[in-house]
Protein backbone atom coordinates (compact mmCIF):
# COMPACT_ATOMS: atom_id res chain seq x y z
CA MET A 1 -72.70 23.16 15.11
CA ARG A 2 -70.62 21.21 17.58
CA PRO A 3 -71.61 21.41 21.22
CA PRO A 4 -70.69 24.69 22.90
CA TYR A 5 -68.37 24.67 25.92
CA LEU A 6 -70.00 24.84 29.30
CA LEU A 7 -67.46 26.58 31.50
CA LEU A 8 -67.99 26.02 35.22
CA ASP A 9 -66.62 28.04 38.06
CA VAL A 10 -66.37 26.56 41.55
CA ASP A 11 -66.26 29.31 44.23
CA GLY A 12 -69.56 31.12 44.36
CA VAL A 13 -71.13 28.58 41.99
CA LEU A 14 -70.67 25.13 43.51
CA ILE A 15 -69.16 26.34 46.77
CA PRO A 16 -71.29 29.29 48.00
CA PHE A 17 -69.69 32.10 50.00
CA SER A 18 -70.81 32.27 53.66
CA ASP A 19 -73.36 34.83 54.74
CA ALA A 20 -72.29 37.78 56.86
CA ASP A 21 -72.83 35.66 60.01
CA GLY A 22 -70.45 33.01 58.61
CA THR A 23 -73.10 30.38 57.77
CA SER A 24 -73.30 28.27 54.66
CA PRO A 25 -76.60 26.97 53.09
CA ALA A 26 -78.08 24.06 55.09
CA THR A 27 -78.41 22.23 51.73
CA HIS A 28 -74.61 21.88 51.47
CA ASP A 29 -72.39 19.26 53.11
CA ARG A 30 -69.01 20.01 54.64
CA HIS A 31 -65.84 18.49 53.14
CA ASP A 32 -62.19 19.03 53.96
CA VAL A 33 -59.87 18.91 50.94
CA VAL A 34 -56.14 19.34 50.39
CA PRO A 35 -55.46 21.35 47.27
CA THR A 36 -52.26 20.95 45.31
CA GLY A 37 -49.33 22.51 47.14
CA ARG A 38 -51.05 22.47 50.51
CA SER A 39 -50.16 20.34 53.50
CA ALA A 40 -52.53 17.56 54.67
CA ASP A 41 -52.23 19.35 58.10
CA ASP A 42 -53.85 22.40 56.56
CA PRO A 43 -56.93 21.28 54.60
CA VAL A 44 -59.51 23.66 53.05
CA THR A 45 -63.14 23.31 54.12
CA VAL A 46 -65.64 23.43 51.22
CA TRP A 47 -69.44 23.18 51.28
CA LEU A 48 -70.98 21.25 48.40
CA SER A 49 -74.56 20.46 47.62
CA PRO A 50 -75.40 16.84 46.79
CA SER A 51 -78.17 18.18 44.56
CA HIS A 52 -75.59 19.55 42.09
CA SER A 53 -74.45 16.08 40.99
CA PRO A 54 -77.74 15.02 39.30
CA LEU A 55 -78.36 18.52 37.91
CA LEU A 56 -74.94 18.63 36.27
CA MET A 57 -75.00 14.96 35.19
CA ASP A 58 -78.39 15.48 33.49
CA VAL A 59 -76.85 18.31 31.43
CA ILE A 60 -73.60 16.45 30.70
CA ARG A 61 -75.44 13.31 29.53
CA THR A 62 -77.33 15.28 26.87
CA GLY A 63 -74.09 15.57 24.94
CA LEU A 64 -75.27 19.07 23.90
CA VAL A 65 -72.42 20.82 25.87
CA THR A 66 -68.77 20.14 26.48
CA PRO A 67 -68.23 20.77 30.19
CA VAL A 68 -64.93 22.29 31.29
CA TRP A 69 -63.81 23.64 34.65
CA CYS A 70 -62.95 27.30 34.57
CA THR A 71 -61.81 28.12 38.09
CA SER A 72 -58.84 29.11 40.15
CA TRP A 73 -59.10 25.54 41.56
CA ARG A 74 -57.62 24.48 38.11
CA GLN A 75 -56.83 20.73 38.09
CA ASP A 76 -58.00 20.41 41.70
CA ALA A 77 -61.57 20.92 40.40
CA THR A 78 -61.18 17.65 38.53
CA THR A 79 -59.33 15.72 41.31
CA LEU A 80 -60.99 17.09 44.40
CA ILE A 81 -64.34 18.91 43.72
CA GLY A 82 -65.71 16.76 40.84
CA PRO A 83 -65.28 13.42 42.66
CA LEU A 84 -67.08 14.75 45.76
CA LEU A 85 -70.03 15.52 43.45
CA GLY A 86 -69.83 12.24 41.57
CA LEU A 87 -68.84 13.95 38.34
CA PRO A 88 -66.66 12.33 35.66
CA SER A 89 -63.17 13.69 35.10
CA LEU A 90 -63.53 16.94 33.23
CA PRO A 91 -60.87 19.07 31.48
CA TYR A 92 -60.01 22.48 32.86
CA VAL A 93 -58.89 25.78 31.53
CA ASP A 94 -55.29 26.10 32.79
CA LEU A 95 -55.65 29.59 34.20
CA PRO A 96 -52.53 31.48 35.42
CA ARG A 97 -52.03 32.44 39.08
CA PRO A 98 -52.09 36.23 38.71
CA GLN A 99 -50.75 38.51 41.39
CA ILE A 100 -53.88 40.54 41.81
CA THR A 101 -55.80 42.05 44.75
CA THR A 102 -59.15 42.12 43.02
CA SER A 103 -60.99 39.78 40.69
CA HIS A 104 -61.62 42.73 38.34
CA PRO A 105 -58.19 44.36 37.86
CA ASN A 106 -59.25 45.91 34.54
CA GLY A 107 -62.94 46.39 35.41
CA TYR A 108 -63.81 42.86 34.23
CA LEU A 109 -63.33 39.26 35.49
CA TRP A 110 -59.61 38.47 35.58
CA LYS A 111 -60.23 35.08 33.82
CA ARG A 112 -61.83 36.63 30.77
CA ASP A 113 -58.77 37.41 28.64
CA HIS A 114 -57.38 33.88 29.26
CA VAL A 115 -60.79 32.32 28.48
CA ASP A 116 -61.16 34.46 25.34
CA ALA A 117 -57.77 33.19 24.00
CA TRP A 118 -58.54 29.62 25.06
CA LEU A 119 -61.97 29.64 23.31
CA GLY A 120 -60.88 31.08 20.01
CA ASP A 121 -64.06 31.20 17.96
CA LYS A 122 -65.92 28.45 19.81
CA PRO A 123 -69.42 29.01 21.31
CA VAL A 124 -69.66 29.01 25.09
CA ALA A 125 -72.07 29.11 28.01
CA TRP A 126 -70.09 30.34 31.02
CA VAL A 127 -71.32 30.01 34.58
CA ASP A 128 -69.48 32.28 37.06
CA ASP A 129 -70.67 34.43 39.96
CA ASP A 130 -68.29 37.28 39.30
CA PHE A 131 -69.10 38.92 35.98
CA THR A 132 -69.22 42.67 35.56
CA PRO A 133 -71.11 44.79 32.98
CA LEU A 134 -67.91 44.74 30.89
CA ASP A 135 -68.06 40.92 30.76
CA HIS A 136 -71.68 41.03 29.59
CA ALA A 137 -70.67 43.56 26.90
CA TRP A 138 -67.83 41.19 25.80
CA ALA A 139 -70.33 38.30 25.51
CA ALA A 140 -72.71 40.46 23.46
CA GLU A 141 -69.86 41.57 21.17
CA ARG A 142 -68.66 37.91 20.75
CA THR A 143 -72.15 36.78 19.91
CA ALA A 144 -72.54 39.63 17.37
CA ARG A 145 -69.34 38.41 15.71
CA GLY A 146 -70.92 34.90 15.34
CA MET A 147 -69.43 33.29 18.38
CA ALA A 148 -72.46 32.46 20.54
CA THR A 149 -71.69 33.43 24.11
CA PHE A 150 -74.05 33.11 27.09
CA LEU A 151 -73.18 34.19 30.63
CA VAL A 152 -74.98 32.83 33.70
CA GLN A 153 -74.32 34.53 37.01
CA PRO A 154 -75.51 32.81 40.17
CA ASP A 155 -75.76 34.66 43.49
CA PRO A 156 -72.45 33.80 45.20
CA HIS A 157 -74.15 33.20 48.57
CA ILE A 158 -76.65 30.71 47.03
CA GLY A 159 -74.68 29.18 44.16
CA LEU A 160 -75.89 27.09 41.19
CA LEU A 161 -79.59 26.47 40.93
CA ALA A 162 -81.58 24.20 38.57
CA GLU A 163 -82.90 27.25 36.80
CA HIS A 164 -79.38 28.32 35.84
CA LEU A 165 -78.81 25.03 34.04
CA ALA A 166 -82.27 25.23 32.52
CA GLU A 167 -81.32 28.64 31.14
CA VAL A 168 -78.16 27.11 29.64
CA MET A 169 -80.10 24.29 28.00
CA GLU A 170 -82.70 26.71 26.68
CA TRP A 171 -79.92 28.75 25.15
CA VAL A 172 -78.30 25.59 23.67
CA GLY A 173 -81.73 24.63 22.28
CA ARG A 174 -81.76 27.84 20.21
CA LEU A 175 -78.47 26.88 18.60
CA SER A 176 -78.14 24.18 15.96
CA VAL A 177 -76.15 21.81 18.10
CA VAL A 178 -75.36 18.23 17.21
CA PRO A 179 -74.76 16.15 20.33
CA ALA A 180 -71.09 15.18 20.86
CA SER A 181 -71.98 11.45 20.47
CA GLU A 182 -73.48 12.07 16.97
CA SER A 183 -70.88 14.61 15.85
CA ALA A 184 -68.05 12.19 16.73
CA SER A 185 -69.53 9.47 14.45
CA ALA A 186 -70.38 11.85 11.62
CA PRO A 187 -68.21 11.77 8.49
CA GLY A 188 -65.48 14.37 8.65
CA ALA A 189 -65.89 14.90 12.42
CA GLU A 190 -62.75 16.31 14.06
CA ALA A 191 -61.62 16.46 17.67
CA ALA A 192 -62.24 19.61 19.70
């Protein structure tokens, strides 16, 4: 099996939400960024943990997953967030900009239908802080149909922890995955 996708959200995963008193974790550093379409006079403050870089790079270097941003930050995850964490340029799921007032307009995460169409029948480990029971049921149904699907849901006020990535790698270890570097050189290998 080719490496599964590792879909990575940003807000609530790499950028934790502040606590009720407005504080961010002391483990995170402040950065001001200017997302696409925003004026340099009006930057967005983000809080990122330097510990995420080695954790993510250790997983990426295994070649056992294909990392992809899956966030409302879209391309800005690759051009703004990734570089602040020392990550290589990663592809992203080109999510729409829906006119919604909740992240669960149909009782499940708004990204899910777009991700489902984007994935096709590919296996995936998806890290997002905003899944509902309907998303977990979707993952179980996909897995039952032969499309391995694993959801990891960090606490949005804490964000990604080493144990979340350990869970992903443990799940990947139960699949028959050929590292990307080996599958690319195998006879008959095709591009993802």
